[in-house]
Short mmCIF file of C-alpha atoms in Angstrom, two decimals:
data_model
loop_
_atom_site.label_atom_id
_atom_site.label_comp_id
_atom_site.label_asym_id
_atom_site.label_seq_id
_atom_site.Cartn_x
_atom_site.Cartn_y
_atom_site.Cartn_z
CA UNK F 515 -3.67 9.92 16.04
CA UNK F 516 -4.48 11.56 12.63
CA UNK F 517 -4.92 10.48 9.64
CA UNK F 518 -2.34 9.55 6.97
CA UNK F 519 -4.09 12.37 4.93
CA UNK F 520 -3.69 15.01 7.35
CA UNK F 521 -0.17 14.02 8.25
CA UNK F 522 0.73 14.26 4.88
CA UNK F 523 -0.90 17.85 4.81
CA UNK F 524 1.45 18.49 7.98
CA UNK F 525 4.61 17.48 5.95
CA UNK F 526 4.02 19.87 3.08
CA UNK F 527 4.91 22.66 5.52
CA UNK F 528 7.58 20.54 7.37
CA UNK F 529 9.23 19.80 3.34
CA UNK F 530 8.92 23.65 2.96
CA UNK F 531 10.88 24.55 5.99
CA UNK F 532 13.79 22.13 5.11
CA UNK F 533 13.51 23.25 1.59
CA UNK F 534 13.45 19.17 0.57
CA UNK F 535 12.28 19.74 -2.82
CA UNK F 536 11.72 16.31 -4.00
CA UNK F 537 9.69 15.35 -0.89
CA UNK F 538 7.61 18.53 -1.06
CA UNK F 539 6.47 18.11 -4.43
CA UNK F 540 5.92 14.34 -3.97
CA UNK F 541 3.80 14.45 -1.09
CA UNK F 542 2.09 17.58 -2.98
CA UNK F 543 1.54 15.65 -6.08
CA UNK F 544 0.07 12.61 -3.98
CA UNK F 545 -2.23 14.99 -2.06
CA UNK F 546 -3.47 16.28 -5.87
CA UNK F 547 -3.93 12.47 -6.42
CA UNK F 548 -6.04 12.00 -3.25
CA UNK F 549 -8.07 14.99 -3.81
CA UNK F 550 -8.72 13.73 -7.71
CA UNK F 551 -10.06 10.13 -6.33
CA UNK F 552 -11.76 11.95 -3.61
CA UNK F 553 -13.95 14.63 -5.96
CA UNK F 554 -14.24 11.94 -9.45
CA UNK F 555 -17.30 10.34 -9.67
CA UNK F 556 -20.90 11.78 -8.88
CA UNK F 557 -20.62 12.57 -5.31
CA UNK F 558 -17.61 13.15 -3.72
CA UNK F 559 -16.13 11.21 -0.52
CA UNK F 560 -13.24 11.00 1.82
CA UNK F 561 -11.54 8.28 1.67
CA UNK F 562 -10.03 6.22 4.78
CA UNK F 563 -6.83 5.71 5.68
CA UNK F 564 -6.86 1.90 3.86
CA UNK F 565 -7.54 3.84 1.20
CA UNK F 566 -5.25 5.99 1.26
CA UNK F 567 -2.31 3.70 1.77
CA UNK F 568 -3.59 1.75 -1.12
CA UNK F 569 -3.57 4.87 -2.98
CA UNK F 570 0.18 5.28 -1.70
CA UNK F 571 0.96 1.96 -2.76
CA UNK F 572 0.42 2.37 -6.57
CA UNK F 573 1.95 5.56 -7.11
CA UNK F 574 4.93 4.20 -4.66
CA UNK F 575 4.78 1.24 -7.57
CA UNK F 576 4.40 3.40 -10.87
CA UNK F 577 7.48 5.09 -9.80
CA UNK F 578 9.76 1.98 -9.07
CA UNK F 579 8.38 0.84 -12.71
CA UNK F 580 9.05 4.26 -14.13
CA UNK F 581 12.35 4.04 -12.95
CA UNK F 582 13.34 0.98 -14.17
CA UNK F 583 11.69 1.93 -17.63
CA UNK F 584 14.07 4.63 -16.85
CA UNK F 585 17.38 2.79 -16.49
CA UNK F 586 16.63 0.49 -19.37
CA UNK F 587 16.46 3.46 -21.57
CA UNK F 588 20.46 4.52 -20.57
CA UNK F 589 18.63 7.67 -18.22
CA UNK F 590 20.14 7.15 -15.01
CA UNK F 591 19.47 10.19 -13.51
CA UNK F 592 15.93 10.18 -14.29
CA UNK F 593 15.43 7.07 -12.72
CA UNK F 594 17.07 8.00 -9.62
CA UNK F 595 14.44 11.03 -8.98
CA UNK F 596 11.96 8.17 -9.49
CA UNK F 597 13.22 5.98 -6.79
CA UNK F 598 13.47 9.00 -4.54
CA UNK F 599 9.95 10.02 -5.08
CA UNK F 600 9.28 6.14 -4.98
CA UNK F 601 10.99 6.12 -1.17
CA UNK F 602 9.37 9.32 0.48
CA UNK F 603 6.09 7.92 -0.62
CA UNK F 604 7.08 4.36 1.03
CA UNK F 605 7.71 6.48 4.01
CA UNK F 606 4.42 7.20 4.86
CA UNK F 607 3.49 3.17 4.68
CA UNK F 608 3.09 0.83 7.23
CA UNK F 609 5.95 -1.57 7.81
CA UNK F 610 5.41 -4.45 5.62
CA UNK F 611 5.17 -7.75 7.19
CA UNK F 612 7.80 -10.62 6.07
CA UNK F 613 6.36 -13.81 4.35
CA UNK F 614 6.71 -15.63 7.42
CA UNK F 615 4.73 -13.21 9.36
CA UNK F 616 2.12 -13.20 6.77
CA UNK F 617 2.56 -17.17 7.21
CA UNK F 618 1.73 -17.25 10.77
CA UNK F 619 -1.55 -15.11 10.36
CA UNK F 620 -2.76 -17.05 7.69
CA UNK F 621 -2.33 -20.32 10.07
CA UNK F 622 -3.76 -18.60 13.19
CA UNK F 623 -6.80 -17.53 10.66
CA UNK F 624 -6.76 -21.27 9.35
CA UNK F 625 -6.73 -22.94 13.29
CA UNK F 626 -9.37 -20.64 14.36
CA UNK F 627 -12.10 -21.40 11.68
CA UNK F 628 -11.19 -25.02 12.26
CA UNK F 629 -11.31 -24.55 16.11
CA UNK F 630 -15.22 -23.25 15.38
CA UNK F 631 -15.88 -26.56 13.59
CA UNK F 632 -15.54 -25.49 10.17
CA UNK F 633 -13.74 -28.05 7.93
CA UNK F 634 -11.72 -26.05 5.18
CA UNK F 635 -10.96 -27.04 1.87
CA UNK F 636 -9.80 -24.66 -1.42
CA UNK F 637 -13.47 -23.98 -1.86
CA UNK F 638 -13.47 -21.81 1.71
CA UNK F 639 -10.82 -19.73 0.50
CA UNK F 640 -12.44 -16.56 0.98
CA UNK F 641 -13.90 -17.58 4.54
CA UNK F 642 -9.78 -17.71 5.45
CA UNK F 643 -9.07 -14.65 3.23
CA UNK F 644 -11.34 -12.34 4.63
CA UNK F 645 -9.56 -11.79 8.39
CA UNK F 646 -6.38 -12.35 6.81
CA UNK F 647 -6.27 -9.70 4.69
CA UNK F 648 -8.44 -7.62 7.25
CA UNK F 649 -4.90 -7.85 9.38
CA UNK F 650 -2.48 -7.50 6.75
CA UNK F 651 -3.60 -4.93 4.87
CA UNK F 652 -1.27 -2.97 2.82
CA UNK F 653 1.83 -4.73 4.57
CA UNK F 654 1.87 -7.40 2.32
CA UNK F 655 1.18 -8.52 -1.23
CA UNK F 656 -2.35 -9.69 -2.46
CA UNK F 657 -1.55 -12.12 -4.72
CA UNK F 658 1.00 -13.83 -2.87
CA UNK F 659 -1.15 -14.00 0.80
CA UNK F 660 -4.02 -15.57 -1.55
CA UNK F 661 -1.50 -18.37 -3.00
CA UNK F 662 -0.41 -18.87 1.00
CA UNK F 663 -4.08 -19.36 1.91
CA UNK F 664 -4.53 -21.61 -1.68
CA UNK F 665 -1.51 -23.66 -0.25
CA UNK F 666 -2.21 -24.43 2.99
CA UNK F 667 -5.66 -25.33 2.29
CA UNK F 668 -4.60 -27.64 -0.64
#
């Protein structure tokens, strides 16, 4: 399988052949945003697929807050090319995973590190964080799997 950069280099020419504006210059302006985080800094690297998605994530984000910044301001046109933009981008991310999936992980993570002997408390959080958000990476929010972990520990 390729990666999610080089499948979004594949859509360019699949949004030019349909003519889908919007997507075309989406995905094109994500691929500029790649290739900036990519080149900045002293050397340049490639970044991974995690990355990537991450990367997909907060421009998927700035546009849902654009667009609501958007609609406050009485432009609801404007806003609706945001949430378009906002929903190819989302396109290329992996399903996210319901709370109660994310639930389930963080038990299996918690029953396993017990099952090795280890007693957890709050101060272990990041021993129960660290497979956890290996395995949902991207499909879930941050903040919210660490207060799951926080409150079944408690």
């Amino acid at each position: 399988m390729s990666s999610l950069k080089e499948r979004l280099q594949a859509d360019v020419v699949i949004h030019m052949k349909e003519r889908n504006k919007t997507a075309l210059t989406t995905v094109r302006n994500v691929l500029g945003e790649i290739e900036t985080r990519e080149k900045s800094g002293k050397t340049p690297v490639q970044l991974d697929d995690l990355q990537v998605t991450s990367l997909l994530q907060k421009e998927a984000a700035k546009r849902r807050e654009t667009a609501g910044i958007y609609t406050e301001a009485g432009q609801p046109d404007r806003a609706a090319a945001e949430i378009a933009e906002a929903e190819v981008i989302e396109s290329y991310l992996p399903k996210a995973l319901s709370r109660a999936e994310v639930e389930a992980i963080v038990d299996t993570a918690i029953s396993g590190l017990r099952a090795e002997g280890r007693e957890l408390s709050p101060r272990q959080m990041g021993e129960v964080m660290k497979p956890v958000t290996a395995e949902v990476a991207g499909r879930f929010d941050g903040k919210e799997v660490s207060q799951i972990v926080r409150r079944k520990l408690a």
